[in-house]
Amino acid sequence: MNEPDREIVDDAPSSPSRPGVPSDNTTLTAVLDEIEADGYTSSFVVRPDAELMCTTCRETVSAARLDPALTRRLEGASDPSDELWVVAAACPNCEAHGSVVLGFGPEASEDDALVVAALDTDAL
């Protein structure tokens, strides 16, 4: 399966009248559907201590070992604390392509915050 090019898309609120500027019109469902259409059909579940469990092989892996291929950030226009980060990557154990939805910012759970901090997104 071919992996898509690495991409970060920031869908933070902005003026919808400015072309090329992300808006809050993108839903989480639309983002997940897009990622699934790109071949990321599995998922990861957040576990304590910055770990993720692959739902295909059921193995747990440190978030630092994940190599994110694509990320999408979503923020709510009406409620800025609605901050989500969708990450797509291949499982380092079984190579299943999956995604995980993480909270970030002040309302994020401790487990999500640890995963976000551990993910290597420098190459994105």
CSV table of C-alpha atoms in Angstrom, one decimal:
chain,number,residue,atom,x,y,z
A,1,MET,CA,0.0,0.0,0.0
A,2,ASN,CA,1.4,3.4,-0.9
A,3,GLU,CA,1.6,5.9,1.9
A,4,PRO,CA,0.5,9.5,1.0
A,5,ASP,CA,3.0,12.3,1.2
A,6,ARG,CA,3.5,13.7,4.6
A,7,GLU,CA,1.1,16.6,5.2
A,8,ILE,CA,0.0,18.9,8.0
A,9,VAL,CA,-3.2,20.7,7.5
A,10,ASP,CA,-4.3,23.3,10.0
A,11,ASP,CA,-8.1,23.7,10.1
A,12,ALA,CA,-8.0,26.3,12.8
A,13,PRO,CA,-10.7,29.0,12.6
A,14,SER,CA,-10.1,31.8,10.2
A,15,SER,CA,-12.0,34.0,7.8
A,16,PRO,CA,-13.8,31.8,5.3
A,17,SER,CA,-13.6,34.6,2.7
A,18,ARG,CA,-9.8,34.3,2.3
A,19,PRO,CA,-8.9,31.7,-0.3
A,20,GLY,CA,-6.6,29.0,0.8
A,21,VAL,CA,-7.1,29.8,4.5
A,22,PRO,CA,-8.5,26.9,6.5
A,23,SER,CA,-11.8,27.3,8.1
A,24,ASP,CA,-13.8,25.6,10.8
A,25,ASN,CA,-16.1,24.1,8.2
A,26,THR,CA,-14.2,20.8,8.2
A,27,THR,CA,-15.7,18.2,10.4
A,28,LEU,CA,-13.9,15.4,12.3
A,29,THR,CA,-16.0,12.9,10.3
A,30,ALA,CA,-14.9,14.4,7.0
A,31,VAL,CA,-11.2,14.3,8.1
A,32,LEU,CA,-11.5,10.6,9.2
A,33,ASP,CA,-13.3,9.7,5.9
A,34,GLU,CA,-10.5,11.4,3.9
A,35,ILE,CA,-7.8,9.6,5.9
A,36,GLU,CA,-9.6,6.3,5.5
A,37,ALA,CA,-9.9,6.9,1.7
A,38,ASP,CA,-6.1,7.3,1.7
A,39,GLY,CA,-5.8,3.8,3.1
A,40,TYR,CA,-5.6,4.4,6.9
A,41,THR,CA,-8.4,2.0,7.8
A,42,SER,CA,-7.1,0.8,11.2
A,43,SER,CA,-6.9,2.8,14.3
A,44,PHE,CA,-4.8,3.4,17.4
A,45,VAL,CA,-6.1,3.7,21.0
A,46,VAL,CA,-4.4,6.0,23.5
A,47,ARG,CA,-2.9,4.2,26.5
A,48,PRO,CA,-1.2,5.6,29.6
A,49,ASP,CA,2.5,6.6,29.5
A,50,ALA,CA,2.5,8.0,26.0
A,51,GLU,CA,1.6,4.7,24.4
A,52,LEU,CA,-0.8,3.7,21.6
A,53,MET,CA,-2.4,0.3,20.9
A,54,CYS,CA,-2.8,-0.8,17.3
A,55,THR,CA,-6.3,-2.2,16.8
A,56,THR,CA,-5.1,-4.5,14.1
A,57,CYS,CA,-2.2,-6.4,15.9
A,58,ARG,CA,-3.3,-5.4,19.5
A,59,GLU,CA,0.3,-4.5,20.3
A,60,THR,CA,1.1,-1.4,22.3
A,61,VAL,CA,3.8,0.9,21.1
A,62,SER,CA,5.4,4.0,22.4
A,63,ALA,CA,4.1,7.1,20.6
A,64,ALA,CA,7.7,8.1,20.0
A,65,ARG,CA,8.1,5.1,17.7
A,66,LEU,CA,5.2,6.2,15.5
A,67,ASP,CA,6.2,7.9,12.3
A,68,PRO,CA,3.2,10.2,11.5
A,69,ALA,CA,2.5,10.4,7.7
A,70,LEU,CA,-0.3,12.9,7.9
A,71,THR,CA,-1.8,15.1,10.6
A,72,ARG,CA,-4.9,17.3,10.6
A,73,ARG,CA,-5.6,19.9,13.3
A,74,LEU,CA,-9.2,21.0,14.1
A,75,GLU,CA,-10.3,23.8,16.4
A,76,GLY,CA,-13.9,24.8,17.1
A,77,ALA,CA,-14.8,28.4,16.1
A,78,SER,CA,-17.5,28.7,18.7
A,79,ASP,CA,-15.4,26.9,21.4
A,80,PRO,CA,-11.7,27.3,21.1
A,81,SER,CA,-11.2,24.6,23.7
A,82,ASP,CA,-12.5,22.1,21.1
A,83,GLU,CA,-9.0,21.3,19.9
A,84,LEU,CA,-8.4,17.9,18.1
A,85,TRP,CA,-5.4,16.5,16.3
A,86,VAL,CA,-5.9,13.6,13.9
A,87,VAL,CA,-2.7,11.6,13.2
A,88,ALA,CA,-2.3,8.9,10.5
A,89,ALA,CA,0.6,6.5,10.6
A,90,ALA,CA,1.7,2.9,10.0
A,91,CYS,CA,2.0,0.6,13.0
A,92,PRO,CA,5.7,-0.1,13.6
A,93,ASN,CA,4.8,-3.7,14.6
A,94,CYS,CA,2.4,-4.9,11.9
A,95,GLU,CA,2.5,-2.0,9.4
A,96,ALA,CA,-1.3,-1.5,9.4
A,97,HIS,CA,-2.2,2.0,8.4
A,98,GLY,CA,-4.3,3.7,11.1
A,99,SER,CA,-5.3,6.9,12.7
A,100,VAL,CA,-5.8,8.3,16.2
A,101,VAL,CA,-7.8,11.3,17.3
A,102,LEU,CA,-6.1,13.3,20.1
A,103,GLY,CA,-7.2,16.2,22.2
A,104,PHE,CA,-4.6,18.9,22.6
A,105,GLY,CA,-4.5,22.2,24.5
A,106,PRO,CA,-5.8,23.0,27.9
A,107,GLU,CA,-8.8,20.6,27.7
A,108,ALA,CA,-6.7,17.6,26.6
A,109,SER,CA,-6.5,14.5,28.8
A,110,GLU,CA,-3.2,13.8,30.4
A,111,ASP,CA,-2.8,10.6,28.3
A,112,ASP,CA,-3.5,12.5,25.0
A,113,ALA,CA,-1.1,15.3,26.1
A,114,LEU,CA,1.7,12.8,26.7
A,115,VAL,CA,1.1,11.2,23.3
A,116,VAL,CA,1.1,14.6,21.5
A,117,ALA,CA,4.4,15.5,23.3
A,118,ALA,CA,6.0,12.2,22.3
A,119,LEU,CA,5.1,12.2,18.6
A,120,ASP,CA,7.9,13.1,16.3
A,121,THR,CA,6.4,15.6,13.9
A,122,ASP,CA,9.6,17.5,13.0
A,123,ALA,CA,9.8,15.9,9.6
A,124,LEU,CA,6.2,16.9,8.7
